[in-house]
Amino acid sequence: MDSYEKIKELSEKHDNEIYFGHACSLTEAKIHSSKVADRIRNCGYSVYVASENDNINDKTKDPTPFDIYLDDVSRMKRAEFMIFNLNGSHQDGTIWESGWVCGNNDAHLAIKNAYEEFKPEIENMSRILNEAGHDYVGFVEYLFEKLLEEINYKEMIVYSSNERLNNPQFYKGIPSAGANHLVFGGVDVHGKFVGNEEDMIQALKKKKL
């Protein structure tokens, strides 16, 4: 079984609505991410946050890079939408995860747009092939449906727990904090930056109304 099949098989066993991406290499960040995950659960959602997964975050177990990839990406594939805390500090994993969502969503939209673009030609071919007893449109629509189901579009909500990032001060044009704008460009295209932690919780509560 190749890596993609392993991820797909494992994702089908999960039930998390939300994938919560948060830095967890430092002890205080790990504790805080779990506390925020509980706040999200109190809004009525099932949540996966990597900091609570001892299979990959108990480093005495010596998890391999693939072990971490398998556990996290299978949860990402299962999730209906994603929440990321981007704070402008050392959090390579969280930034990579937000990029994964953008790539996933771009692929979903590319498939959807390709279907819409070629739909008139498909219908034209169907009229010809139906005379020969072939359900061409049914087959193609099934194919696109399975692709869009496999690569489903994921909503992304992003916030920052970095107070300086949310409200920077400037000294001779130099900000007191910063974050990568390529990352936030992806957020603008495929999600929404809502502000701080409390803003994120309020956004989730509104989704439940």
Tab-separated table of C-alpha atoms in Angstrom:
chain	number	residue	atom	x	y	z
A	1	MET	CA	0.000	0.000	0.000
A	2	ASP	CA	1.473	3.386	-1.015
A	3	SER	CA	1.477	6.484	1.205
A	4	TYR	CA	-1.616	8.026	-0.405
A	5	GLU	CA	-3.663	4.883	0.176
A	6	LYS	CA	-2.475	4.740	3.789
A	7	ILE	CA	-3.576	8.335	4.388
A	8	LYS	CA	-6.922	7.736	2.690
A	9	GLU	CA	-7.581	4.554	4.672
A	10	LEU	CA	-6.701	6.223	7.974
A	11	SER	CA	-8.724	9.377	7.238
A	12	GLU	CA	-11.869	7.278	6.808
A	13	LYS	CA	-11.536	6.170	10.446
A	14	HIS	CA	-11.515	9.723	11.835
A	15	ASP	CA	-14.512	11.869	12.771
A	16	ASN	CA	-13.087	15.342	13.444
A	17	GLU	CA	-15.015	18.301	11.991
A	18	ILE	CA	-12.154	20.717	12.606
A	19	TYR	CA	-8.403	20.460	12.164
A	20	PHE	CA	-6.767	22.953	14.526
A	21	GLY	CA	-3.244	23.932	13.524
A	22	HIS	CA	-1.197	25.498	16.320
A	23	ALA	CA	2.487	25.610	17.229
A	24	CYS	CA	3.271	22.905	19.793
A	25	SER	CA	7.047	22.468	19.981
A	26	LEU	CA	7.296	24.484	23.217
A	27	THR	CA	5.593	23.187	26.368
A	28	GLU	CA	3.612	26.385	26.937
A	29	ALA	CA	2.378	26.394	23.325
A	30	LYS	CA	1.356	22.746	23.589
A	31	ILE	CA	-0.657	23.418	26.767
A	32	HIS	CA	-2.254	26.540	25.310
A	33	SER	CA	-3.277	24.791	22.068
A	34	SER	CA	-5.131	22.134	24.062
A	35	LYS	CA	-6.933	24.788	26.105
A	36	VAL	CA	-8.036	26.585	22.919
A	37	ALA	CA	-9.140	23.261	21.413
A	38	ASP	CA	-11.404	22.796	24.453
A	39	ARG	CA	-12.892	26.249	23.857
A	40	ILE	CA	-13.659	25.224	20.286
A	41	ARG	CA	-15.254	21.974	21.510
A	42	ASN	CA	-17.438	24.019	23.840
A	43	CYS	CA	-18.814	25.722	20.722
A	44	GLY	CA	-20.153	22.328	19.619
A	45	TYR	CA	-17.408	21.032	17.295
A	46	SER	CA	-15.265	17.905	17.268
A	47	VAL	CA	-11.625	18.955	17.054
A	48	TYR	CA	-8.252	17.423	16.273
A	49	VAL	CA	-5.155	19.264	17.461
A	50	ALA	CA	-1.761	17.636	17.035
A	51	SER	CA	-0.560	18.605	20.512
A	52	GLU	CA	-3.010	16.071	21.997
A	53	ASN	CA	-1.780	13.220	19.790
A	54	ASP	CA	0.824	11.400	21.867
A	55	ASN	CA	1.576	9.016	18.987
A	56	ILE	CA	3.513	11.814	17.328
A	57	ASN	CA	4.097	14.407	20.079
A	58	ASP	CA	5.492	12.119	22.753
A	59	LYS	CA	9.004	12.312	21.350
A	60	THR	CA	10.201	9.485	23.605
A	61	LYS	CA	8.373	7.240	21.099
A	62	ASP	CA	10.698	8.498	18.344
A	63	PRO	CA	8.038	9.138	15.688
A	64	THR	CA	9.397	9.283	12.146
A	65	PRO	CA	8.642	12.204	9.806
A	66	PHE	CA	6.260	9.895	7.912
A	67	ASP	CA	4.476	8.944	11.162
A	68	ILE	CA	3.808	12.641	11.783
A	69	TYR	CA	2.767	13.245	8.176
A	70	LEU	CA	0.420	10.255	8.192
A	71	ASP	CA	-1.331	11.173	11.442
A	72	ASP	CA	-1.733	14.878	10.694
A	73	VAL	CA	-2.578	14.767	6.972
A	74	SER	CA	-5.147	11.994	7.447
A	75	ARG	CA	-6.862	14.269	9.984
A	76	MET	CA	-6.644	17.201	7.583
A	77	LYS	CA	-8.311	15.173	4.839
A	78	ARG	CA	-11.137	14.195	7.201
A	79	ALA	CA	-11.811	17.720	8.491
A	80	GLU	CA	-14.635	19.832	7.115
A	81	PHE	CA	-12.782	23.038	7.867
A	82	MET	CA	-9.553	24.249	9.351
A	83	ILE	CA	-8.477	26.698	12.044
A	84	PHE	CA	-4.906	27.991	12.194
A	85	ASN	CA	-3.152	30.164	14.751
A	86	LEU	CA	-0.482	32.041	12.797
A	87	ASN	CA	1.684	34.113	15.108
A	88	GLY	CA	4.698	35.000	12.986
A	89	SER	CA	7.121	32.905	15.038
A	90	HIS	CA	8.835	29.552	14.437
A	91	GLN	CA	5.943	27.324	13.369
A	92	ASP	CA	6.995	25.588	10.159
A	93	GLY	CA	4.405	22.827	10.555
A	94	THR	CA	1.427	25.150	10.962
A	95	ILE	CA	2.497	27.265	7.989
A	96	TRP	CA	2.943	24.114	5.878
A	97	GLU	CA	-0.541	22.953	6.902
A	98	SER	CA	-2.145	26.218	5.798
A	99	GLY	CA	-0.317	25.849	2.471
A	100	TRP	CA	-1.616	22.287	2.140
A	101	VAL	CA	-5.168	23.618	2.461
A	102	CYS	CA	-4.542	26.195	-0.269
A	103	GLY	CA	-3.157	23.502	-2.599
A	104	ASN	CA	-6.079	21.189	-1.817
A	105	ASN	CA	-8.603	23.938	-2.497
A	106	ASP	CA	-6.863	25.026	-5.707
A	107	ALA	CA	-7.064	21.429	-6.949
A	108	HIS	CA	-10.760	21.244	-6.046
A	109	LEU	CA	-11.518	24.447	-7.948
A	110	ALA	CA	-9.429	23.338	-10.953
A	111	ILE	CA	-11.427	20.094	-11.216
A	112	LYS	CA	-14.729	21.924	-10.785
A	113	ASN	CA	-13.826	24.542	-13.404
A	114	ALA	CA	-12.624	21.884	-15.856
A	115	TYR	CA	-15.968	20.128	-15.588
A	116	GLU	CA	-17.890	23.361	-16.193
A	117	GLU	CA	-15.651	24.249	-19.143
A	118	PHE	CA	-16.012	20.890	-20.893
A	119	LYS	CA	-19.626	20.221	-19.933
A	120	PRO	CA	-21.048	21.421	-23.322
A	121	GLU	CA	-18.623	19.157	-25.198
A	122	ILE	CA	-19.437	16.255	-22.891
A	123	GLU	CA	-23.140	16.710	-23.554
A	124	ASN	CA	-22.487	16.890	-27.289
A	125	MET	CA	-20.493	13.654	-27.186
A	126	SER	CA	-23.266	12.103	-25.126
A	127	ARG	CA	-25.827	12.644	-27.864
A	128	ILE	CA	-23.582	10.805	-30.293
A	129	LEU	CA	-22.621	7.951	-27.985
A	130	ASN	CA	-26.117	7.455	-26.551
A	131	GLU	CA	-27.199	6.326	-29.993
A	132	ALA	CA	-24.676	3.525	-29.606
A	133	GLY	CA	-25.961	2.658	-26.132
A	134	HIS	CA	-23.209	4.298	-24.055
A	135	ASP	CA	-23.959	6.462	-21.004
A	136	TYR	CA	-20.992	8.776	-21.560
A	137	VAL	CA	-22.300	11.709	-19.500
A	138	GLY	CA	-23.152	9.458	-16.562
A	139	PHE	CA	-19.629	8.055	-16.487
A	140	VAL	CA	-17.898	11.433	-16.723
A	141	GLU	CA	-20.171	13.030	-14.116
A	142	TYR	CA	-19.473	10.108	-11.782
A	143	LEU	CA	-15.728	10.585	-12.324
A	144	PHE	CA	-15.849	14.303	-11.528
A	145	GLU	CA	-18.122	13.679	-8.539
A	146	LYS	CA	-15.629	11.204	-7.055
A	147	LEU	CA	-12.712	13.572	-7.645
A	148	LEU	CA	-14.512	16.490	-5.973
A	149	GLU	CA	-15.506	14.231	-3.086
A	150	GLU	CA	-11.921	13.045	-2.631
A	151	ILE	CA	-10.457	16.565	-2.876
A	152	ASN	CA	-13.174	18.454	-1.030
A	153	TYR	CA	-13.007	22.207	-0.524
A	154	LYS	CA	-12.087	23.173	3.047
A	155	GLU	CA	-13.014	26.444	4.694
A	156	MET	CA	-10.135	28.058	6.583
A	157	ILE	CA	-10.382	30.369	9.594
A	158	VAL	CA	-7.148	32.004	10.718
A	159	TYR	CA	-6.374	34.036	13.817
A	160	SER	CA	-3.290	35.121	15.727
A	161	SER	CA	-2.495	34.864	19.423
A	162	ASN	CA	0.382	37.310	18.929
A	163	GLU	CA	-0.815	40.628	20.386
A	164	ARG	CA	1.958	42.537	18.633
A	165	LEU	CA	0.913	41.080	15.287
A	166	ASN	CA	-2.705	42.072	15.808
A	167	ASN	CA	-1.760	45.557	16.977
A	168	PRO	CA	1.830	46.407	15.931
A	169	GLN	CA	3.692	49.511	16.991
A	170	PHE	CA	6.139	51.194	14.644
A	171	TYR	CA	9.536	52.700	15.310
A	172	LYS	CA	10.895	54.629	12.312
A	173	GLY	CA	8.815	52.404	10.052
A	174	ILE	CA	9.902	49.173	11.767
A	175	PRO	CA	6.955	47.108	13.095
A	176	SER	CA	7.097	45.419	16.492
A	177	ALA	CA	6.050	42.112	14.857
A	178	GLY	CA	5.574	40.618	11.422
A	179	ALA	CA	4.436	37.544	9.494
A	180	ASN	CA	4.884	36.170	5.976
A	181	HIS	CA	2.527	37.830	3.484
A	182	LEU	CA	2.580	34.889	1.060
A	183	VAL	CA	0.879	32.874	3.791
A	184	PHE	CA	-1.740	35.562	4.369
A	185	GLY	CA	-2.284	35.873	0.618
A	186	GLY	CA	-3.332	32.226	0.653
A	187	VAL	CA	-5.557	32.927	3.640
A	188	ASP	CA	-7.299	35.746	1.737
A	189	VAL	CA	-7.946	33.476	-1.262
A	190	HIS	CA	-9.125	30.382	0.585
A	191	GLY	CA	-10.175	31.558	4.028
A	192	LYS	CA	-10.533	34.480	6.376
A	193	PHE	CA	-8.327	36.156	8.957
A	194	VAL	CA	-10.585	37.054	11.874
A	195	GLY	CA	-8.201	38.681	14.386
A	196	ASN	CA	-7.409	37.292	17.842
A	197	GLU	CA	-8.494	34.156	19.711
A	198	GLU	CA	-11.723	35.680	20.972
A	199	ASP	CA	-12.619	36.783	17.436
A	200	MET	CA	-12.083	33.203	16.259
A	201	ILE	CA	-14.372	31.797	18.960
A	202	GLN	CA	-17.086	34.311	18.073
A	203	ALA	CA	-16.766	33.390	14.381
A	204	LEU	CA	-17.288	29.715	15.268
A	205	LYS	CA	-20.325	30.504	17.404
A	206	LYS	CA	-21.884	32.400	14.489
A	207	LYS	CA	-21.384	29.370	12.238
A	208	LYS	CA	-23.531	27.317	14.606
A	209	LEU	CA	-26.470	29.765	14.450
